[in-house]
Amino acid sequence: MNQESYLKRETETKQDSDNELLDISHPSQGTYTLARSNAYIRENRQQVNPAYRLAYHLMPEVGWMNDPNGFVYYNGMYHMFYQYYPYAPVWGPMHWGHAVSKDLVSWTYLPVALAPDQSYDSGGCFSGSALVQGDKLLLMYTGHVVTGPDKDNDYRQTQNIAVSDNGVDFVKSALNPVIRLDQIPEHTSPKDFRDPKVFERNGIYYCVLGSNDAAGRGVILLYQSTNLEKWSYVNVMAQSDGTLGDNWECPDLFSLGGRDILIMSPQRMPAQMDNYRNLHSTVYMIGTLDDKLGVLEYEKYYPLDYGFDFYAPQTTDDEQGRRIMVAWMETWETDIPTQHDHHWAGAMTLPRQIVLRGERLFFLPISELEQYRTNEIKQQNIHLDGIRDLDMPGDRYELYVVFEAGTAENFGLKLRVGEGEETVITYQVEERKLRLNRDRSGTGLSGERAADVELNDGRLELRIFVDVSSVEVFIQGGEKVMTARIYPGPDSTGISAFSSGNCTLTEVLKWDLKV
Ligand code: FRU
């Protein structure tokens, strides 16, 4: 069955299965199969509490989602796979959930693509990537195996492949694992060896893997292959200088504007002033890959996002030649409000187009979002000195604002304002900082993040996407982005602007976004 006919069948049978209700129970080890996961989803997706479901972001149908995997453009569709545990809104032995989209905004779920059903992946089909091979789609992923009683320490990881000729059904290779434990180089961790991102370059296949040097520093390992089945180790492609955390996860290497760009997720990276304040971070470096040596030369690294909830990003290119990035819009070890009685947890960020400008990356919301704009509201030249309700309520919208700082000390916006609730974005002129505060955003999460932001000719331009339980703030044309999950009550829909001192809101545009 191909993608299109699967989609058709899925809509036809949806209604029948929605009436059945099964108990949510965890299958015991060794019983995870694709058939079981797909039956479970069909029979339990109606249990999901709609309260915090997002309107234009990808979420799990039911259960738990983490990293984006296998993000790829194949046969006229964007495919997004994801780390998935359908049986409860908590992390569990990982499956690969699967959804497709023609425009990266409206997604259709496909059956689960991988289940942890083999001896080499019994503890989970961990993160990985996809590669289009002629008319086939190849997935490369980490097989996680628990080897002792302490599952947090006793484990081994190898790399495996699965192939599909219809974009729906995947067959794991008889040759798995294709990168074995005995191919782990000396002086690197014998167990943290995961998240292959596979790509082709000058006729050779490469894959980058996250690991550490077993002495507390994150590393990226580079492997190469001529046929995707036999792999050989090339080198440590990049390693922490001591400031970048003790283990690196989810690397992605790609070329953009003639440069080689590495993005990855360092674990337990110490904060640097306002940056890297989450337990685990994400960074990018722009450099040059010496593919003979297998080493990435780069000078500096920068955060990929300045908010709270952004991890394990992955990119793909597409037919239009864009490089697009999606991340898990969560962070590890947070108590997510929907884990309690809502039967789901986790979402993906909006897809962001990456653009190289000089020595920095800019991040732009994909242009496809504009097709979903409705109910445009426009206001201009609003003088501010104090607080003002903009009288344009909403909980799923895009907002474009330009502030002219004037003589104000600070100014900003309050979003999702209601009885005792608000999510506050403040620009502090003297400190040249933009702050995102969610102390009063609703249930659960709190805290503040800040980013250094310069005004352009005295102006601050923000493009903000609010989607029920998320906010993404694109600053000064995508120079920086701040992402957060928030859990306000349904009646907290106000939007107000404020300043301390005189300033002008020269432009406000708001659209509801409806998929
Ligand atoms: C990153 C990560 C990956 C791993 C996956 C397991 O969030 O820890 O390194 O493959 O999650 O779900």
Coordinates of C-alpha atoms and ligand atoms in Angstrom, one line a residue:
M1 CA 0.0 0.0 0.0
N2 CA 1.4 3.4 -0.9
Q3 CA 1.3 6.6 1.2
E4 CA -1.8 8.1 -0.6
S5 CA -3.9 4.9 -0.4
Y6 CA -2.9 4.5 3.2
L7 CA -4.1 8.0 4.0
K8 CA -7.5 7.3 2.3
R9 CA -8.0 4.0 4.2
E10 CA -7.1 5.7 7.5
T11 CA -9.8 8.4 7.1
E12 CA -12.4 5.7 6.2
T13 CA -11.8 3.5 9.2
K14 CA -11.2 6.2 11.7
Q15 CA -14.8 6.5 12.9
D16 CA -15.4 2.8 13.6
S17 CA -12.4 2.5 15.9
D18 CA -13.0 5.7 17.8
N19 CA -15.9 4.1 19.7
E20 CA -13.9 1.3 21.3
L21 CA -12.1 1.8 24.6
L22 CA -9.2 -0.3 26.0
D23 CA -7.5 -0.1 29.3
I24 CA -4.2 1.7 29.2
S25 CA -1.7 -0.9 30.3
H26 CA 2.0 -1.3 29.7
P27 CA 2.9 -4.4 27.8
S28 CA 5.7 -6.4 29.4
Q29 CA 9.2 -6.5 28.0
G30 CA 9.5 -8.6 24.8
T31 CA 5.9 -8.0 23.7
Y32 CA 6.4 -4.8 21.7
T33 CA 5.3 -5.3 18.1
L34 CA 4.1 -3.0 15.4
A35 CA 0.7 -4.6 15.3
R36 CA 0.2 -4.2 19.0
S37 CA 1.2 -0.5 19.0
N38 CA -1.0 0.3 16.0
A39 CA -4.0 -1.5 17.6
Y40 CA -3.4 0.3 20.8
I41 CA -3.3 3.7 19.2
R42 CA -6.5 3.0 17.3
E43 CA -8.3 1.9 20.4
N44 CA -7.0 4.6 22.8
R45 CA -6.5 7.8 20.9
Q46 CA -9.9 9.1 21.8
Q47 CA -8.8 9.1 25.5
V48 CA -6.6 12.1 24.9
N49 CA -7.7 15.2 26.8
P50 CA -8.1 18.0 24.2
A51 CA -7.4 20.8 26.7
Y52 CA -3.8 21.5 25.8
R53 CA -3.7 19.9 22.3
L54 CA -1.9 22.2 19.9
A55 CA -3.7 23.4 16.7
Y56 CA -0.8 23.6 14.2
H57 CA 2.1 21.6 15.6
L58 CA 2.8 17.9 15.4
M59 CA 2.0 15.9 18.6
P60 CA 1.6 12.2 19.4
E61 CA -1.9 10.7 18.8
V62 CA -1.7 9.3 22.3
G63 CA 1.2 8.6 24.6
W64 CA 4.7 10.0 24.7
M65 CA 6.8 11.7 22.0
N66 CA 10.5 12.9 22.1
D67 CA 13.1 13.5 19.4
P68 CA 12.2 14.1 15.7
N69 CA 13.7 11.3 13.7
G70 CA 14.1 10.5 10.0
F71 CA 13.0 14.0 8.9
V72 CA 13.0 13.8 5.1
Y73 CA 11.3 14.8 1.9
Y74 CA 10.4 11.6 0.0
N75 CA 7.9 11.0 -2.9
G76 CA 6.3 14.4 -2.7
M77 CA 5.7 14.4 1.1
Y78 CA 7.6 15.4 4.2
H79 CA 8.0 12.5 6.5
M80 CA 8.5 13.0 10.2
F81 CA 9.3 10.1 12.4
Y82 CA 9.6 10.5 16.2
Q83 CA 10.7 8.8 19.3
Y84 CA 7.5 7.3 20.5
Y85 CA 6.0 5.3 23.4
P86 CA 2.3 4.9 22.7
Y87 CA 1.3 3.1 25.9
A88 CA 1.6 6.0 28.4
P89 CA 2.6 9.7 28.5
V90 CA 6.0 8.8 29.8
W91 CA 9.3 7.7 28.1
G92 CA 9.3 3.9 27.6
P93 CA 10.9 1.5 25.1
M94 CA 11.1 3.6 22.0
H95 CA 9.1 3.0 18.8
W96 CA 9.3 5.3 15.8
G97 CA 6.0 7.1 15.3
H98 CA 5.4 8.4 11.8
A99 CA 3.5 11.3 10.2
V100 CA 3.5 12.8 6.7
S101 CA 2.7 16.3 5.4
K102 CA 2.6 18.1 2.1
D103 CA 3.2 21.5 3.6
L104 CA 4.9 20.8 7.0
V105 CA 1.9 22.3 8.9
S106 CA -1.0 19.8 8.4
W107 CA 0.2 16.3 9.4
T108 CA -1.4 12.9 8.9
Y109 CA -0.4 10.0 11.1
L110 CA 0.8 6.8 9.5
P111 CA 1.2 3.5 11.3
V112 CA 4.1 3.2 13.7
A113 CA 7.2 2.5 11.6
L114 CA 9.5 0.7 14.0
A115 CA 8.9 -1.3 17.2
P116 CA 11.6 -2.6 19.5
D117 CA 11.0 -6.2 18.4
Q118 CA 14.6 -7.5 17.7
S119 CA 17.4 -8.7 19.9
Y120 CA 19.5 -5.8 18.9
D121 CA 16.9 -3.1 19.7
S122 CA 14.8 -4.7 22.5
G123 CA 15.3 -1.7 24.8
G124 CA 14.2 0.7 22.1
C125 CA 14.6 1.9 18.6
F126 CA 16.5 5.1 19.5
S127 CA 17.0 8.2 17.4
G128 CA 18.2 8.2 13.9
S129 CA 17.7 9.6 10.4
A130 CA 16.4 8.8 6.9
L131 CA 18.0 8.8 3.4
V132 CA 16.2 8.5 0.1
Q133 CA 17.7 5.8 -2.0
G134 CA 16.2 5.9 -5.5
D135 CA 12.6 4.9 -4.9
K136 CA 13.3 3.5 -1.5
L137 CA 13.4 5.1 1.9
L138 CA 16.1 4.0 4.3
L139 CA 16.1 4.6 8.1
M140 CA 19.2 4.3 10.2
Y141 CA 18.7 4.2 13.9
T142 CA 20.2 3.1 17.2
G143 CA 19.3 -0.2 18.7
H144 CA 19.3 0.1 22.5
V145 CA 19.7 -3.0 24.6
V146 CA 19.5 -3.2 28.4
T147 CA 22.2 -5.5 29.6
G148 CA 21.8 -5.6 33.4
P149 CA 19.5 -4.7 36.3
D150 CA 20.3 -1.0 36.4
K151 CA 18.7 0.1 33.1
D152 CA 20.2 3.6 33.4
N153 CA 23.7 2.3 33.4
D154 CA 23.6 -1.2 32.0
Y155 CA 23.1 -0.8 28.3
R156 CA 24.7 -1.1 24.9
Q157 CA 23.9 0.7 21.6
T158 CA 24.5 -0.3 18.0
Q159 CA 23.4 1.2 14.6
N160 CA 20.8 -0.5 12.4
I161 CA 18.9 0.1 9.2
A162 CA 15.4 -0.6 7.9
V163 CA 14.1 0.0 4.4
S164 CA 10.8 0.7 2.8
D165 CA 9.7 0.8 -0.8
N166 CA 6.3 2.5 -0.1
G167 CA 7.1 5.0 2.7
V168 CA 4.8 3.2 5.1
D169 CA 6.1 -0.3 5.8
F170 CA 9.7 -0.8 6.9
V171 CA 11.8 -4.0 6.9
K172 CA 14.7 -4.2 9.3
S173 CA 17.9 -5.4 7.6
A174 CA 19.1 -9.0 8.1
L175 CA 22.6 -7.5 8.3
N176 CA 21.8 -5.6 11.5
P177 CA 23.6 -4.2 13.4
V178 CA 25.5 -2.5 10.6
I179 CA 27.7 -0.6 13.0
R180 CA 28.6 -3.0 15.9
L181 CA 30.1 -2.6 19.3
D182 CA 33.5 -3.8 18.1
Q183 CA 33.6 -0.8 15.7
I184 CA 33.5 1.7 18.6
P185 CA 37.0 3.4 18.6
E186 CA 39.2 3.3 21.7
H187 CA 39.0 6.2 24.1
T188 CA 35.2 6.7 23.6
S189 CA 32.3 5.5 25.6
P190 CA 31.5 1.7 25.1
K191 CA 27.8 2.4 25.6
D192 CA 26.8 6.0 24.6
F193 CA 26.9 5.5 20.9
R194 CA 23.8 6.8 19.3
D195 CA 21.6 8.9 17.0
P196 CA 23.1 8.3 13.5
K197 CA 22.5 11.1 11.0
V198 CA 23.3 9.6 7.6
F199 CA 24.1 11.6 4.5
E200 CA 25.8 11.4 1.2
R201 CA 28.7 13.5 0.1
N202 CA 30.8 13.2 -3.1
G203 CA 29.5 9.7 -3.7
I204 CA 30.3 8.4 -0.2
Y205 CA 27.9 7.8 2.6
Y206 CA 28.7 9.2 6.0
C207 CA 27.1 9.0 9.3
V208 CA 27.7 11.1 12.4
L209 CA 27.1 9.6 15.9
G210 CA 26.9 11.1 19.3
S211 CA 29.1 9.8 22.1
N212 CA 31.6 10.9 24.8
D213 CA 35.3 10.3 25.5
A214 CA 34.5 8.3 28.6
A215 CA 36.2 11.0 30.6
G216 CA 33.4 13.6 30.7
R217 CA 33.5 15.3 27.3
G218 CA 31.1 15.0 24.4
V219 CA 32.3 13.8 21.0
I220 CA 30.9 13.2 17.5
L221 CA 32.2 10.1 15.7
L222 CA 32.3 10.0 11.9
Y223 CA 31.8 6.7 10.0
Q224 CA 31.7 6.1 6.2
S225 CA 30.4 3.5 3.8
T226 CA 30.0 2.9 0.1
N227 CA 26.8 0.8 0.4
L228 CA 25.1 1.7 3.7
E229 CA 25.6 -1.8 5.0
K230 CA 29.4 -2.0 5.7
W231 CA 30.6 0.9 7.7
S232 CA 34.1 1.9 8.8
Y233 CA 35.2 4.4 11.4
V234 CA 36.8 7.6 10.2
N235 CA 37.6 9.8 13.1
V236 CA 36.4 11.9 16.1
M237 CA 34.8 14.6 14.0
A238 CA 34.4 17.1 16.8
Q239 CA 34.8 17.1 20.6
S240 CA 34.0 19.3 23.5
D241 CA 36.7 21.7 24.6
G242 CA 35.4 21.1 28.2
T243 CA 32.6 23.7 28.1
L244 CA 30.2 21.7 26.0
G245 CA 28.8 19.0 28.3
D246 CA 29.7 15.4 29.1
N247 CA 27.9 13.6 26.3
W248 CA 26.7 14.7 22.8
E249 CA 23.4 13.5 21.3
C250 CA 21.6 13.9 18.0
P251 CA 24.3 15.3 15.7
D252 CA 23.3 16.6 12.3
L253 CA 25.9 17.7 9.7
F254 CA 24.9 19.5 6.6
S255 CA 26.2 22.0 4.0
L256 CA 24.7 25.5 3.6
G257 CA 26.0 28.3 1.6
G258 CA 29.3 26.4 1.0
R259 CA 29.9 25.9 4.7
D260 CA 29.6 22.8 6.9
I261 CA 27.3 23.1 9.8
L262 CA 27.1 20.8 12.8
I263 CA 24.1 21.0 15.1
M264 CA 23.9 18.8 18.2
S265 CA 22.6 18.4 21.7
P266 CA 25.2 18.5 24.5
Q267 CA 24.0 17.0 27.8
R268 CA 24.6 18.7 31.1
M269 CA 26.3 21.7 29.5
P270 CA 27.1 24.3 32.1
A271 CA 25.4 27.7 31.7
Q272 CA 27.2 30.6 30.3
M273 CA 25.7 33.8 31.5
D274 CA 22.1 33.8 30.2
N275 CA 22.8 31.0 27.7
Y276 CA 22.5 27.2 28.0
R277 CA 20.4 27.4 31.2
N278 CA 18.4 24.2 30.5
L279 CA 19.6 20.9 31.8
H280 CA 20.6 19.8 28.3
S281 CA 21.3 22.3 25.5
T282 CA 21.5 22.6 21.7
V283 CA 24.3 24.3 19.8
Y284 CA 25.5 24.9 16.2
M285 CA 29.0 25.4 14.8
I286 CA 29.8 26.7 11.3
G287 CA 33.0 25.3 9.9
T288 CA 34.6 23.1 7.2
L289 CA 34.7 19.3 7.2
D290 CA 38.0 17.9 6.1
D291 CA 36.5 14.7 4.7
K292 CA 39.9 13.0 4.2
L293 CA 40.8 13.5 7.9
G294 CA 37.2 13.4 9.1
V295 CA 37.5 16.4 11.2
L296 CA 35.3 19.5 11.4
E297 CA 37.3 22.7 11.8
Y298 CA 35.3 25.4 13.5
E299 CA 35.9 28.3 15.8
K300 CA 32.8 29.2 17.8
Y301 CA 29.5 27.7 18.8
Y302 CA 26.2 29.3 19.4
P303 CA 22.8 28.3 20.9
L304 CA 20.1 27.2 18.5
D305 CA 17.3 28.5 20.7
Y306 CA 17.2 30.8 23.7
G307 CA 14.0 29.5 25.4
F308 CA 13.1 26.6 27.6
D309 CA 11.8 23.8 25.5
F310 CA 13.9 22.9 22.5
Y311 CA 16.0 19.7 22.2
A312 CA 17.3 17.1 19.8
P313 CA 16.7 19.2 16.6
Q314 CA 17.1 17.5 13.2
T315 CA 17.2 19.0 9.7
T316 CA 16.3 18.0 6.2
D317 CA 16.6 19.6 2.8
D318 CA 13.7 19.7 0.4
E319 CA 12.8 20.1 -3.3
Q320 CA 12.9 23.8 -3.0
G321 CA 16.5 23.7 -1.7
R322 CA 15.6 24.8 1.8
R323 CA 17.2 23.5 4.9
I324 CA 14.5 23.0 7.5
M325 CA 14.9 22.2 11.2
V326 CA 12.4 20.7 13.7
A327 CA 13.1 20.1 17.4
W328 CA 11.4 18.3 20.2
M329 CA 9.5 21.2 22.0
E330 CA 10.2 19.9 25.4
T331 CA 13.2 19.3 27.6
W332 CA 14.2 16.2 29.7
E333 CA 13.3 15.8 33.3
T334 CA 10.4 18.3 33.4
D335 CA 7.1 17.5 34.9
I336 CA 4.8 18.0 31.8
P337 CA 1.3 18.9 32.9
T338 CA -0.3 16.6 30.2
Q339 CA 1.5 13.6 31.8
H340 CA -1.2 13.7 34.4
D341 CA -4.6 12.4 33.1
H342 CA -4.2 13.8 29.6
H343 CA -2.8 10.6 28.1
W344 CA -0.2 12.5 25.9
A345 CA 3.0 14.4 26.2
G346 CA 5.4 16.1 23.8
A347 CA 5.2 18.1 20.6
M348 CA 7.5 19.3 17.8
T349 CA 8.5 22.9 17.2
L350 CA 7.3 24.7 14.1
P351 CA 9.6 23.8 11.2
R352 CA 12.1 26.5 10.9
Q353 CA 14.0 27.3 7.7
I354 CA 17.7 27.8 8.4
V355 CA 19.5 30.6 6.5
L356 CA 23.2 31.4 6.7
R357 CA 24.0 35.1 7.1
G358 CA 27.6 35.9 7.5
E359 CA 28.9 33.7 10.4
R360 CA 25.5 33.2 11.9
L361 CA 22.4 31.1 11.3
F362 CA 19.0 32.8 11.1
F363 CA 15.7 30.8 11.7
L364 CA 12.6 31.6 9.8
P365 CA 9.1 30.1 10.3
I366 CA 8.4 28.2 7.1
S367 CA 6.4 30.3 4.6
E368 CA 3.7 27.6 4.3
L369 CA 2.2 28.9 7.6
E370 CA 1.0 32.0 5.9
Q371 CA -1.7 29.9 4.0
Y372 CA -3.3 29.2 7.3
R373 CA -3.8 32.8 8.4
T374 CA -7.4 33.9 9.1
N375 CA -9.1 36.9 10.8
E376 CA -6.4 39.4 10.1
I377 CA -6.3 42.3 12.6
K378 CA -4.1 45.3 12.0
Q379 CA -3.3 48.2 14.3
Q380 CA -0.7 50.9 13.9
N381 CA 1.2 53.6 15.8
I382 CA -0.1 52.9 19.3
H383 CA 1.6 55.1 21.8
L384 CA 2.5 53.3 25.0
D385 CA 3.4 54.5 28.4
G386 CA 2.0 51.9 30.8
I387 CA -0.1 48.9 29.9
R388 CA -2.8 48.6 27.2
D389 CA -5.1 45.7 26.2
L390 CA -4.8 45.3 22.5
D391 CA -8.3 43.9 22.4
M392 CA -7.5 41.0 20.1
P393 CA -7.9 37.8 22.2
G394 CA -6.7 34.4 21.0
D395 CA -4.9 31.2 21.9
R396 CA -3.7 30.0 18.5
Y397 CA -2.3 32.8 16.4
E398 CA 0.6 34.5 14.8
L399 CA 1.5 38.0 15.9
Y400 CA 3.8 40.4 14.2
V401 CA 4.9 43.5 16.2
V402 CA 7.3 46.3 15.7
F403 CA 8.2 48.5 18.7
E404 CA 10.0 51.8 18.4
A405 CA 11.9 52.1 21.7
G406 CA 11.6 55.9 22.0
T407 CA 12.6 56.8 25.5
A408 CA 11.2 53.8 27.3
E409 CA 13.4 51.8 29.8
N410 CA 11.6 48.6 28.9
F411 CA 8.6 47.5 26.9
G412 CA 7.0 44.3 25.7
L413 CA 3.9 42.1 25.4
K414 CA 1.8 40.0 27.7
L415 CA 0.3 37.0 26.1
R416 CA -2.3 34.5 27.2
V417 CA -3.5 37.0 29.8
G418 CA -6.3 36.0 32.1
E419 CA -7.2 35.7 35.8
G420 CA -3.8 35.7 37.5
E421 CA -2.1 34.4 34.3
E422 CA 0.2 36.0 31.8
T423 CA 3.3 35.1 29.7
V424 CA 5.6 38.1 29.5
I425 CA 8.1 39.2 26.9
T426 CA 10.1 42.2 28.0
Y427 CA 12.8 44.1 26.2
Q428 CA 15.1 45.9 28.5
V429 CA 16.7 48.8 26.6
E430 CA 19.8 49.4 28.7
E431 CA 20.6 45.8 29.3
R432 CA 19.8 45.0 25.6
K433 CA 18.1 41.9 26.6
L434 CA 14.8 40.2 25.7
R435 CA 13.3 38.2 28.5
L436 CA 10.6 35.5 28.3
N437 CA 9.0 34.9 31.6
R438 CA 6.5 32.1 32.3
D439 CA 6.3 32.4 36.1
R440 CA 2.5 33.1 35.8
S441 CA 1.9 31.3 32.5
G442 CA -0.5 28.7 34.1
T443 CA -0.1 25.2 35.6
G444 CA 3.2 23.5 36.0
L445 CA 6.2 25.2 34.5
S446 CA 7.8 28.5 35.5
G447 CA 11.1 30.5 35.1
E448 CA 12.7 33.0 32.8
R449 CA 15.1 33.0 29.9
A450 CA 16.9 35.9 28.4
A451 CA 18.7 36.6 25.1
D452 CA 21.0 39.5 24.1
V453 CA 19.2 41.4 21.4
E454 CA 20.3 44.7 19.7
L455 CA 17.6 47.1 18.5
N456 CA 17.8 47.9 14.8
D457 CA 17.5 51.7 14.4
G458 CA 15.8 51.8 17.7
R459 CA 13.3 49.1 16.7
L460 CA 12.4 45.6 17.9
E461 CA 10.6 43.3 15.5
L462 CA 9.0 40.1 16.8
R463 CA 7.1 37.3 15.1
I464 CA 5.3 35.2 17.7
F465 CA 3.5 32.0 17.3
V466 CA 1.1 31.0 20.1
D467 CA -0.5 27.6 19.9
V468 CA -2.6 26.6 22.9
S469 CA 0.3 25.3 25.0
S470 CA 3.3 26.8 23.2
V471 CA 4.9 30.1 22.4
E472 CA 7.7 30.6 19.8
V473 CA 9.3 34.1 19.5
F474 CA 11.3 34.9 16.4
I475 CA 13.4 37.9 17.2
Q476 CA 14.7 40.6 14.7
G477 CA 13.9 38.7 11.5
G478 CA 15.0 35.3 12.9
E479 CA 18.3 36.3 14.4
K480 CA 17.3 34.4 17.6
V481 CA 14.3 32.3 18.7
M482 CA 12.9 31.6 22.2
T483 CA 10.6 28.6 22.6
A484 CA 8.5 27.6 25.6
R485 CA 5.6 25.4 26.5
I486 CA 3.0 27.1 28.7
Y487 CA -0.2 25.8 30.2
P488 CA -2.6 28.6 30.8
G489 CA -6.4 28.2 31.4
P490 CA -8.6 28.3 28.3
D491 CA -10.0 31.8 29.3
S492 CA -6.5 33.3 29.4
T493 CA -6.6 34.7 25.9
G494 CA -5.7 38.4 26.3
I495 CA -2.9 40.2 24.6
S496 CA -1.6 43.4 26.0
A497 CA 1.4 45.7 25.3
F498 CA 3.3 47.6 27.9
S499 CA 6.1 50.0 28.5
S500 CA 7.8 51.9 31.2
G501 CA 8.4 55.3 29.6
N502 CA 7.3 56.4 26.1
C503 CA 7.5 54.1 23.2
T504 CA 5.5 53.3 20.1
L505 CA 4.0 50.1 18.8
T506 CA 4.3 51.1 15.2
E507 CA 2.8 47.9 13.8
V508 CA 0.7 45.0 15.1
L509 CA -0.7 42.3 12.9
K510 CA -2.5 39.3 14.2
W511 CA -3.8 36.3 12.4
D512 CA -5.6 33.3 13.9
L513 CA -4.0 30.1 12.6
K514 CA -6.4 27.4 11.5
V515 CA -5.4 24.0 10.1
Ligands
FRU1 C1 17.8 12.6 23.0 C2 17.8 11.1 23.3 C3 18.7 10.4 22.2 C4 18.1 9.0 22.2 C5 16.7 9.2 22.5 C6 16.0 8.1 23.3 O1 16.6 13.2 23.5 O2 18.3 10.8 24.5 O3 20.0 10.5 22.4 O4 18.4 8.3 21.0 O5 16.6 10.4 23.2 O6 14.6 8.3 23.3

